[in-house]
mmCIF file of N, CA and C in Angstrom:
data_model
loop_
_atom_site.group_PDB
_atom_site.id
_atom_site.type_symbol
_atom_site.label_atom_id
_atom_site.label_comp_id
_atom_site.label_asym_id
_atom_site.label_seq_id
_atom_site.Cartn_x
_atom_site.Cartn_y
_atom_site.Cartn_z
ATOM 1 N N MET A 794 8.642 -6.181 -9.931
ATOM 2 C CA MET A 794 8.763 -5.162 -8.918
ATOM 3 C C MET A 794 8.286 -5.727 -7.586
ATOM 4 N N GLN A 795 8.910 -5.290 -6.520
ATOM 5 C CA GLN A 795 8.604 -5.802 -5.182
ATOM 6 C C GLN A 795 8.335 -4.635 -4.245
ATOM 7 N N LEU A 796 7.215 -4.699 -3.545
ATOM 8 C CA LEU A 796 6.890 -3.714 -2.524
ATOM 9 C C LEU A 796 7.373 -4.256 -1.190
ATOM 10 N N GLN A 797 8.273 -3.528 -0.572
ATOM 11 C CA GLN A 797 8.810 -3.946 0.722
ATOM 12 C C GLN A 797 8.151 -3.118 1.812
ATOM 13 N N THR A 798 7.472 -3.806 2.720
ATOM 14 C CA THR A 798 6.733 -3.140 3.788
ATOM 15 C C THR A 798 7.253 -3.521 5.168
ATOM 16 N N LEU A 799 8.136 -4.485 5.228
ATOM 17 C CA LEU A 799 8.706 -4.906 6.498
ATOM 18 C C LEU A 799 10.024 -4.171 6.710
ATOM 19 N N GLY A 800 10.125 -3.461 7.826
ATOM 20 C CA GLY A 800 11.329 -2.688 8.094
ATOM 21 C C GLY A 800 11.353 -1.347 7.381
ATOM 22 N N GLY A 801 10.220 -0.892 6.891
ATOM 23 C CA GLY A 801 10.128 0.380 6.175
ATOM 24 C C GLY A 801 9.129 0.271 5.047
ATOM 25 N N LEU A 802 9.256 1.130 4.070
ATOM 26 C CA LEU A 802 8.352 1.129 2.922
ATOM 27 C C LEU A 802 9.117 1.595 1.699
ATOM 28 N N ARG A 803 9.304 0.689 0.753
ATOM 29 C CA ARG A 803 10.003 1.026 -0.486
ATOM 30 C C ARG A 803 9.551 0.090 -1.603
ATOM 31 N N LEU A 804 9.712 0.572 -2.809
ATOM 32 C CA LEU A 804 9.346 -0.186 -4.001
ATOM 33 C C LEU A 804 10.615 -0.396 -4.809
ATOM 34 N N THR A 805 11.056 -1.628 -4.874
ATOM 35 C CA THR A 805 12.297 -1.923 -5.592
ATOM 36 C C THR A 805 11.980 -2.556 -6.936
ATOM 37 N N PRO A 806 12.744 -2.258 -7.938
ATOM 38 C CA PRO A 806 14.011 -1.537 -7.969
ATOM 39 C C PRO A 806 13.879 -0.041 -8.260
ATOM 40 N N THR A 807 12.734 0.571 -8.057
ATOM 41 C CA THR A 807 12.566 1.993 -8.380
ATOM 42 C C THR A 807 13.182 2.890 -7.312
ATOM 43 N N THR A 808 13.244 4.163 -7.628
ATOM 44 C CA THR A 808 13.687 5.162 -6.663
ATOM 45 C C THR A 808 12.503 5.982 -6.162
ATOM 46 N N PHE A 809 11.298 5.529 -6.445
ATOM 47 C CA PHE A 809 10.084 6.224 -6.027
ATOM 48 C C PHE A 809 9.946 6.139 -4.508
ATOM 49 N N THR A 810 9.801 7.290 -3.838
ATOM 50 C CA THR A 810 9.808 7.297 -2.377
ATOM 51 C C THR A 810 8.649 8.054 -1.738
ATOM 52 N N ARG A 811 7.669 8.469 -2.502
ATOM 53 C CA ARG A 811 6.549 9.241 -1.933
ATOM 54 C C ARG A 811 5.749 8.356 -0.977
ATOM 55 N N PRO A 812 5.707 8.711 0.323
ATOM 56 C CA PRO A 812 5.122 7.806 1.316
ATOM 57 C C PRO A 812 3.627 7.528 1.153
ATOM 58 N N LYS A 813 2.823 8.537 0.868
ATOM 59 C CA LYS A 813 1.383 8.296 0.801
ATOM 60 C C LYS A 813 0.999 7.399 -0.378
ATOM 61 N N PRO A 814 1.503 7.662 -1.596
ATOM 62 C CA PRO A 814 1.197 6.730 -2.680
ATOM 63 C C PRO A 814 1.711 5.311 -2.407
ATOM 64 N N LEU A 815 2.878 5.195 -1.778
ATOM 65 C CA LEU A 815 3.391 3.860 -1.450
ATOM 66 C C LEU A 815 2.547 3.188 -0.375
ATOM 67 N N LEU A 816 2.070 3.960 0.588
ATOM 68 C CA LEU A 816 1.180 3.401 1.606
ATOM 69 C C LEU A 816 -0.128 2.937 0.969
ATOM 70 N N LEU A 817 -0.635 3.706 0.028
ATOM 71 C CA LEU A 817 -1.830 3.309 -0.722
ATOM 72 C C LEU A 817 -1.578 1.991 -1.445
ATOM 73 N N LEU A 818 -0.429 1.862 -2.061
ATOM 74 C CA LEU A 818 -0.077 0.622 -2.758
ATOM 75 C C LEU A 818 0.050 -0.540 -1.772
ATOM 76 N N ALA A 819 0.626 -0.291 -0.611
ATOM 77 C CA ALA A 819 0.736 -1.330 0.420
ATOM 78 C C ALA A 819 -0.651 -1.779 0.870
ATOM 79 N N TYR A 820 -1.531 -0.834 1.089
ATOM 80 C CA TYR A 820 -2.908 -1.150 1.492
ATOM 81 C C TYR A 820 -3.581 -2.040 0.443
ATOM 82 N N LEU A 821 -3.461 -1.645 -0.814
ATOM 83 C CA LEU A 821 -4.085 -2.409 -1.895
ATOM 84 C C LEU A 821 -3.452 -3.788 -2.052
ATOM 85 N N SER A 822 -2.156 -3.889 -1.842
ATOM 86 C CA SER A 822 -1.495 -5.186 -2.006
ATOM 87 C C SER A 822 -1.958 -6.181 -0.949
ATOM 88 N N LEU A 823 -2.335 -5.684 0.218
ATOM 89 C CA LEU A 823 -2.798 -6.574 1.281
ATOM 90 C C LEU A 823 -4.305 -6.769 1.291
ATOM 91 N N GLU A 824 -5.038 -5.723 0.989
ATOM 92 C CA GLU A 824 -6.497 -5.773 1.099
ATOM 93 C C GLU A 824 -7.199 -6.141 -0.200
ATOM 94 N N GLY A 825 -6.491 -6.065 -1.311
ATOM 95 C CA GLY A 825 -7.100 -6.400 -2.592
ATOM 96 C C GLY A 825 -7.781 -5.200 -3.232
ATOM 97 N N THR A 826 -8.503 -5.450 -4.280
ATOM 98 C CA THR A 826 -9.194 -4.410 -5.036
ATOM 99 C C THR A 826 -10.158 -3.651 -4.134
ATOM 100 N N ARG A 827 -10.133 -2.326 -4.269
ATOM 101 C CA ARG A 827 -11.006 -1.477 -3.463
ATOM 102 C C ARG A 827 -11.637 -0.397 -4.331
ATOM 103 N N GLN A 828 -12.804 0.057 -3.891
ATOM 104 C CA GLN A 828 -13.513 1.139 -4.562
ATOM 105 C C GLN A 828 -12.745 2.448 -4.378
ATOM 106 N N ARG A 829 -12.708 3.249 -5.425
ATOM 107 C CA ARG A 829 -11.987 4.524 -5.370
ATOM 108 C C ARG A 829 -12.522 5.432 -4.265
ATOM 109 N N ASN A 830 -13.838 5.508 -4.111
ATOM 110 C CA ASN A 830 -14.403 6.407 -3.102
ATOM 111 C C ASN A 830 -14.005 5.979 -1.686
ATOM 112 N N LEU A 831 -13.920 4.681 -1.427
ATOM 113 C CA LEU A 831 -13.482 4.200 -0.121
ATOM 114 C C LEU A 831 -12.026 4.597 0.136
ATOM 115 N N LEU A 832 -11.173 4.436 -0.867
ATOM 116 C CA LEU A 832 -9.766 4.804 -0.731
ATOM 117 C C LEU A 832 -9.611 6.303 -0.488
ATOM 118 N N ALA A 833 -10.378 7.101 -1.203
ATOM 119 C CA ALA A 833 -10.302 8.554 -1.043
ATOM 120 C C ALA A 833 -10.679 8.957 0.380
ATOM 121 N N GLU A 834 -11.715 8.361 0.928
ATOM 122 C CA GLU A 834 -12.137 8.676 2.295
ATOM 123 C C GLU A 834 -11.135 8.185 3.332
ATOM 124 N N LEU A 835 -10.532 7.049 3.087
ATOM 125 C CA LEU A 835 -9.586 6.470 4.033
ATOM 126 C C LEU A 835 -8.261 7.225 4.072
ATOM 127 N N PHE A 836 -7.792 7.689 2.916
ATOM 128 C CA PHE A 836 -6.463 8.278 2.823
ATOM 129 C C PHE A 836 -6.431 9.805 2.897
ATOM 130 N N TRP A 837 -7.539 10.465 2.629
ATOM 131 C CA TRP A 837 -7.550 11.928 2.649
ATOM 132 C C TRP A 837 -8.701 12.424 3.500
ATOM 133 N N GLN A 838 -8.379 13.286 4.464
ATOM 134 C CA GLN A 838 -9.368 13.793 5.408
ATOM 135 C C GLN A 838 -10.015 15.094 4.955
ATOM 136 N N GLU A 839 -9.311 15.859 4.142
ATOM 137 C CA GLU A 839 -9.800 17.182 3.748
ATOM 138 C C GLU A 839 -9.644 17.396 2.248
ATOM 139 N N GLY A 840 -10.261 18.458 1.784
ATOM 140 C CA GLY A 840 -10.111 18.850 0.388
ATOM 141 C C GLY A 840 -10.862 17.932 -0.556
ATOM 142 N N ASN A 841 -10.477 17.994 -1.809
ATOM 143 C CA ASN A 841 -11.090 17.171 -2.840
ATOM 144 C C ASN A 841 -10.436 15.785 -2.803
ATOM 145 N N ARG A 842 -11.043 14.879 -2.088
ATOM 146 C CA ARG A 842 -10.465 13.556 -1.840
ATOM 147 C C ARG A 842 -10.258 12.754 -3.123
ATOM 148 N N MET A 843 -11.226 12.800 -4.005
ATOM 149 C CA MET A 843 -11.115 12.032 -5.246
ATOM 150 C C MET A 843 -9.975 12.576 -6.119
ATOM 151 N N LYS A 844 -9.810 13.890 -6.138
ATOM 152 C CA LYS A 844 -8.710 14.476 -6.895
ATOM 153 C C LYS A 844 -7.372 14.086 -6.268
ATOM 154 N N SER A 845 -7.308 14.076 -4.947
ATOM 155 C CA SER A 845 -6.080 13.677 -4.257
ATOM 156 C C SER A 845 -5.730 12.231 -4.569
ATOM 157 N N LEU A 846 -6.738 11.372 -4.604
ATOM 158 C CA LEU A 846 -6.510 9.974 -4.970
ATOM 159 C C LEU A 846 -5.995 9.873 -6.402
ATOM 160 N N SER A 847 -6.620 10.585 -7.309
ATOM 161 C CA SER A 847 -6.178 10.563 -8.711
ATOM 162 C C SER A 847 -4.739 11.039 -8.846
ATOM 163 N N MET A 848 -4.388 12.065 -8.091
ATOM 164 C CA MET A 848 -3.022 12.588 -8.139
ATOM 165 C C MET A 848 -2.031 11.551 -7.604
ATOM 166 N N ALA A 849 -2.396 10.873 -6.518
ATOM 167 C CA ALA A 849 -1.510 9.842 -5.959
ATOM 168 C C ALA A 849 -1.319 8.700 -6.947
ATOM 169 N N LEU A 850 -2.383 8.300 -7.609
ATOM 170 C CA LEU A 850 -2.290 7.221 -8.598
ATOM 171 C C LEU A 850 -1.450 7.657 -9.800
ATOM 172 N N THR A 851 -1.580 8.920 -10.201
ATOM 173 C CA THR A 851 -0.758 9.443 -11.292
ATOM 174 C C THR A 851 0.712 9.459 -10.895
ATOM 175 N N LEU A 852 1.004 9.891 -9.673
ATOM 176 C CA LEU A 852 2.385 9.883 -9.185
ATOM 177 C C LEU A 852 2.964 8.471 -9.188
ATOM 178 N N LEU A 853 2.171 7.508 -8.755
ATOM 179 C CA LEU A 853 2.626 6.112 -8.782
ATOM 180 C C LEU A 853 2.948 5.668 -10.201
ATOM 181 N N ARG A 854 2.045 5.940 -11.112
ATOM 182 C CA ARG A 854 2.244 5.528 -12.505
ATOM 183 C C ARG A 854 3.478 6.203 -13.103
ATOM 184 N N GLN A 855 3.643 7.488 -12.850
ATOM 185 C CA GLN A 855 4.785 8.223 -13.393
ATOM 186 C C GLN A 855 6.102 7.784 -12.757
ATOM 187 N N GLY A 856 6.083 7.504 -11.462
ATOM 188 C CA GLY A 856 7.317 7.176 -10.757
ATOM 189 C C GLY A 856 7.669 5.712 -10.719
ATOM 190 N N ALA A 857 6.655 4.853 -10.889
ATOM 191 C CA ALA A 857 6.905 3.428 -10.711
ATOM 192 C C ALA A 857 6.338 2.551 -11.826
ATOM 193 N N GLY A 858 5.633 3.129 -12.764
ATOM 194 C CA GLY A 858 5.098 2.337 -13.867
ATOM 195 C C GLY A 858 3.751 1.714 -13.540
ATOM 196 N N ASP A 859 3.514 0.542 -14.078
ATOM 197 C CA ASP A 859 2.218 -0.133 -13.996
ATOM 198 C C ASP A 859 2.090 -0.935 -12.695
ATOM 199 N N VAL A 860 2.102 -0.241 -11.558
ATOM 200 C CA VAL A 860 2.024 -0.934 -10.267
ATOM 201 C C VAL A 860 0.602 -1.034 -9.740
ATOM 202 N N ALA A 861 -0.323 -0.337 -10.396
ATOM 203 C CA ALA A 861 -1.730 -0.401 -9.994
ATOM 204 C C ALA A 861 -2.605 -0.445 -11.231
ATOM 205 N N GLN A 862 -3.649 -1.229 -11.125
ATOM 206 C CA GLN A 862 -4.659 -1.308 -12.189
ATOM 207 C C GLN A 862 -5.819 -0.418 -11.748
ATOM 208 N N VAL A 863 -6.140 0.563 -12.562
ATOM 209 C CA VAL A 863 -7.112 1.582 -12.184
ATOM 210 C C VAL A 863 -8.211 1.661 -13.233
ATOM 211 N N ASP A 864 -9.457 1.731 -12.761
ATOM 212 C CA ASP A 864 -10.551 2.060 -13.665
ATOM 213 C C ASP A 864 -11.405 3.130 -12.992
ATOM 214 N N ALA A 865 -12.542 3.433 -13.554
ATOM 215 C CA ALA A 865 -13.356 4.538 -13.056
ATOM 216 C C ALA A 865 -13.869 4.315 -11.632
ATOM 217 N N LYS A 866 -13.982 3.055 -11.212
ATOM 218 C CA LYS A 866 -14.562 2.773 -9.895
ATOM 219 C C LYS A 866 -13.622 2.084 -8.921
ATOM 220 N N GLN A 867 -12.632 1.335 -9.433
ATOM 221 C CA GLN A 867 -11.810 0.509 -8.560
ATOM 222 C C GLN A 867 -10.317 0.682 -8.818
ATOM 223 N N VAL A 868 -9.547 0.253 -7.798
ATOM 224 C CA VAL A 868 -8.087 0.253 -7.908
ATOM 225 C C VAL A 868 -7.585 -1.074 -7.346
ATOM 226 N N LYS A 869 -6.576 -1.623 -8.006
ATOM 227 C CA LYS A 869 -5.988 -2.899 -7.604
ATOM 228 C C LYS A 869 -4.473 -2.805 -7.732
ATOM 229 N N ALA A 870 -3.744 -3.364 -6.778
ATOM 230 C CA ALA A 870 -2.282 -3.383 -6.850
ATOM 231 C C ALA A 870 -1.829 -4.432 -7.847
ATOM 232 N N ASN A 871 -0.763 -4.116 -8.579
ATOM 233 C CA ASN A 871 -0.158 -5.048 -9.533
ATOM 234 C C ASN A 871 1.265 -5.401 -9.113
ATOM 235 N N VAL A 872 1.529 -5.418 -7.825
ATOM 236 C CA VAL A 872 2.867 -5.745 -7.338
ATOM 237 C C VAL A 872 2.763 -6.789 -6.231
ATOM 238 N N GLU A 873 3.825 -7.508 -6.076
ATOM 239 C CA GLU A 873 3.936 -8.472 -4.979
ATOM 240 C C GLU A 873 4.562 -7.752 -3.795
ATOM 241 N N SER A 874 4.171 -8.150 -2.595
ATOM 242 C CA SER A 874 4.746 -7.517 -1.408
ATOM 243 C C SER A 874 5.386 -8.572 -0.505
ATOM 244 N N ASP A 875 6.393 -8.118 0.226
ATOM 245 C CA ASP A 875 7.094 -9.016 1.140
ATOM 246 C C ASP A 875 6.179 -9.548 2.236
ATOM 247 N N VAL A 876 5.265 -8.746 2.689
ATOM 248 C CA VAL A 876 4.377 -9.209 3.760
ATOM 249 C C VAL A 876 3.429 -10.293 3.251
ATOM 250 N N ARG A 877 3.016 -10.211 1.988
ATOM 251 C CA ARG A 877 2.188 -11.279 1.403
ATOM 252 C C ARG A 877 2.972 -12.582 1.355
ATOM 253 N N GLU A 878 4.239 -12.495 0.960
ATOM 254 C CA GLU A 878 5.100 -13.682 0.935
ATOM 255 C C GLU A 878 5.260 -14.248 2.340
ATOM 256 N N LEU A 879 5.436 -13.373 3.319
ATOM 257 C CA LEU A 879 5.570 -13.798 4.712
ATOM 258 C C LEU A 879 4.305 -14.510 5.174
ATOM 259 N N LEU A 880 3.157 -13.955 4.879
ATOM 260 C CA LEU A 880 1.884 -14.577 5.277
ATOM 261 C C LEU A 880 1.694 -15.944 4.609
ATOM 262 N N ARG A 881 2.091 -16.063 3.341
ATOM 263 C CA ARG A 881 2.002 -17.368 2.663
ATOM 264 C C ARG A 881 2.913 -18.390 3.331
ATOM 265 N N ALA A 882 4.126 -17.959 3.691
ATOM 266 C CA ALA A 882 5.059 -18.866 4.370
ATOM 267 C C ALA A 882 4.481 -19.314 5.712
ATOM 268 N N LEU A 883 3.883 -18.402 6.446
ATOM 269 C CA LEU A 883 3.279 -18.753 7.734
ATOM 270 C C LEU A 883 2.101 -19.704 7.552
ATOM 271 N N ASP A 884 1.279 -19.468 6.521
ATOM 272 C CA ASP A 884 0.153 -20.357 6.231
ATOM 273 C C ASP A 884 0.617 -21.778 5.935
ATOM 274 N N LYS A 885 1.806 -21.913 5.353
ATOM 275 C CA LYS A 885 2.364 -23.228 5.021
ATOM 276 C C LYS A 885 3.200 -23.804 6.159
ATOM 277 N N SER A 886 3.234 -23.104 7.285
ATOM 278 C CA SER A 886 4.071 -23.497 8.434
ATOM 279 C C SER A 886 5.547 -23.569 8.058
ATOM 280 N N ASP A 887 5.955 -22.722 7.133
ATOM 281 C CA ASP A 887 7.356 -22.624 6.711
ATOM 282 C C ASP A 887 8.032 -21.595 7.606
ATOM 283 N N TRP A 888 8.367 -22.017 8.823
ATOM 284 C CA TRP A 888 8.900 -21.091 9.825
ATOM 285 C C TRP A 888 10.256 -20.528 9.411
ATOM 286 N N GLU A 889 11.084 -21.350 8.811
ATOM 287 C CA GLU A 889 12.400 -20.890 8.378
ATOM 288 C C GLU A 889 12.266 -19.857 7.258
ATOM 289 N N GLY A 890 11.397 -20.138 6.308
ATOM 290 C CA GLY A 890 11.162 -19.189 5.213
ATOM 291 C C GLY A 890 10.578 -17.878 5.728
ATOM 292 N N ALA A 891 9.631 -17.989 6.669
ATOM 293 C CA ALA A 891 9.019 -16.784 7.242
ATOM 294 C C ALA A 891 10.066 -15.959 7.987
ATOM 295 N N ALA A 892 10.918 -16.617 8.740
ATOM 296 C CA ALA A 892 11.959 -15.902 9.492
ATOM 297 C C ALA A 892 12.913 -15.182 8.541
ATOM 298 N N SER A 893 13.213 -15.791 7.404
ATOM 299 C CA SER A 893 14.130 -15.153 6.461
ATOM 300 C C SER A 893 13.480 -13.950 5.767
ATOM 301 N N LEU A 894 12.161 -13.962 5.653
ATOM 302 C CA LEU A 894 11.447 -12.858 5.011
ATOM 303 C C LEU A 894 11.250 -11.669 5.945
ATOM 304 N N TYR A 895 11.256 -11.930 7.241
ATOM 305 C CA TYR A 895 11.005 -10.854 8.203
ATOM 306 C C TYR A 895 12.245 -9.977 8.350
ATOM 307 N N THR A 896 12.122 -8.718 7.949
ATOM 308 C CA THR A 896 13.260 -7.796 8.010
ATOM 309 C C THR A 896 12.984 -6.600 8.911
ATOM 310 N N GLY A 897 11.895 -6.635 9.645
ATOM 311 C CA GLY A 897 11.549 -5.547 10.557
ATOM 312 C C GLY A 897 10.053 -5.384 10.656
ATOM 313 N N ALA A 898 9.645 -4.456 11.522
ATOM 314 C CA ALA A 898 8.217 -4.219 11.759
ATOM 315 C C ALA A 898 7.519 -3.729 10.496
ATOM 316 N N PHE A 899 6.245 -4.053 10.386
ATOM 317 C CA PHE A 899 5.427 -3.623 9.259
ATOM 318 C C PHE A 899 5.397 -2.100 9.205
ATOM 319 N N LEU A 900 5.777 -1.546 8.062
ATOM 320 C CA LEU A 900 5.782 -0.107 7.789
ATOM 321 C C LEU A 900 6.554 0.678 8.846
ATOM 322 N N GLU A 901 7.613 0.096 9.335
ATOM 323 C CA GLU A 901 8.438 0.729 10.361
ATOM 324 C C GLU A 901 8.897 2.115 9.915
ATOM 325 N N GLY A 902 8.648 3.102 10.772
ATOM 326 C CA GLY A 902 9.079 4.465 10.498
ATOM 327 C C GLY A 902 8.158 5.275 9.611
ATOM 328 N N VAL A 903 7.081 4.685 9.105
ATOM 329 C CA VAL A 903 6.162 5.421 8.233
ATOM 330 C C VAL A 903 5.135 6.154 9.092
ATOM 331 N N VAL A 904 5.124 7.465 8.974
ATOM 332 C CA VAL A 904 4.164 8.296 9.704
ATOM 333 C C VAL A 904 3.687 9.388 8.764
ATOM 334 N N LEU A 905 2.387 9.553 8.693
ATOM 335 C CA LEU A 905 1.802 10.629 7.899
ATOM 336 C C LEU A 905 1.058 11.568 8.840
ATOM 337 N N GLU A 906 1.168 12.849 8.597
ATOM 338 C CA GLU A 906 0.509 13.837 9.448
ATOM 339 C C GLU A 906 -1.008 13.779 9.346
ATOM 340 N N ASP A 907 -1.505 13.451 8.169
ATOM 341 C CA ASP A 907 -2.937 13.599 7.918
ATOM 342 C C ASP A 907 -3.683 12.291 7.701
ATOM 343 N N TRP A 908 -3.198 11.196 8.290
ATOM 344 C CA TRP A 908 -3.944 9.974 8.044
ATOM 345 C C TRP A 908 -5.129 9.844 8.980
ATOM 346 N N SER A 909 -6.133 9.129 8.510
ATOM 347 C CA SER A 909 -7.349 8.951 9.294
ATOM 348 C C SER A 909 -7.077 7.963 10.427
ATOM 349 N N SER A 910 -7.939 7.996 11.433
ATOM 350 C CA SER A 910 -7.785 7.047 12.539
ATOM 351 C C SER A 910 -7.952 5.613 12.032
ATOM 352 N N GLU A 911 -8.819 5.421 11.032
ATOM 353 C CA GLU A 911 -9.013 4.087 10.459
ATOM 354 C C GLU A 911 -7.744 3.593 9.775
ATOM 355 N N LEU A 912 -7.084 4.469 9.036
ATOM 356 C CA LEU A 912 -5.854 4.089 8.355
ATOM 357 C C LEU A 912 -4.737 3.838 9.368
ATOM 358 N N GLU A 913 -4.659 4.680 10.372
ATOM 359 C CA GLU A 913 -3.653 4.485 11.417
ATOM 360 C C GLU A 913 -3.872 3.158 12.131
ATOM 361 N N GLU A 914 -5.118 2.818 12.404
ATOM 362 C CA GLU A 914 -5.438 1.545 13.033
ATOM 363 C C GLU A 914 -5.044 0.378 12.135
ATOM 364 N N TRP A 915 -5.279 0.500 10.834
ATOM 365 C CA TRP A 915 -4.899 -0.556 9.886
ATOM 366 C C TRP A 915 -3.386 -0.776 9.913
ATOM 367 N N VAL A 916 -2.635 0.314 9.928
ATOM 368 C CA VAL A 916 -1.172 0.202 9.959
ATOM 369 C C VAL A 916 -0.753 -0.451 11.254
#
């Protein structure tokens, strides 16, 4: 499975399109394993944040399968992302490979009404 974050946000070959769970997966694919409480605070501003995180992870599992490794304290992405491939190509000075991987701006067109200023800054 491939998480595409350049030129939009989609998980291929699935038809899963929920933006917040996919944004969570994009965050994890770039930032690595993170504590559940940190993710809940970053992605949800109101309500029961931990429950919202659990629901998003359940939606991911139901819609996309085993794309995240989850335990009681941490979450980790189990997918490769195009931006990670792009960064590896740039690290190797593979300009041609990097140019072929670039298909548009990072998370182009992704907007959430309720994201935190920290999450918006990260995007």
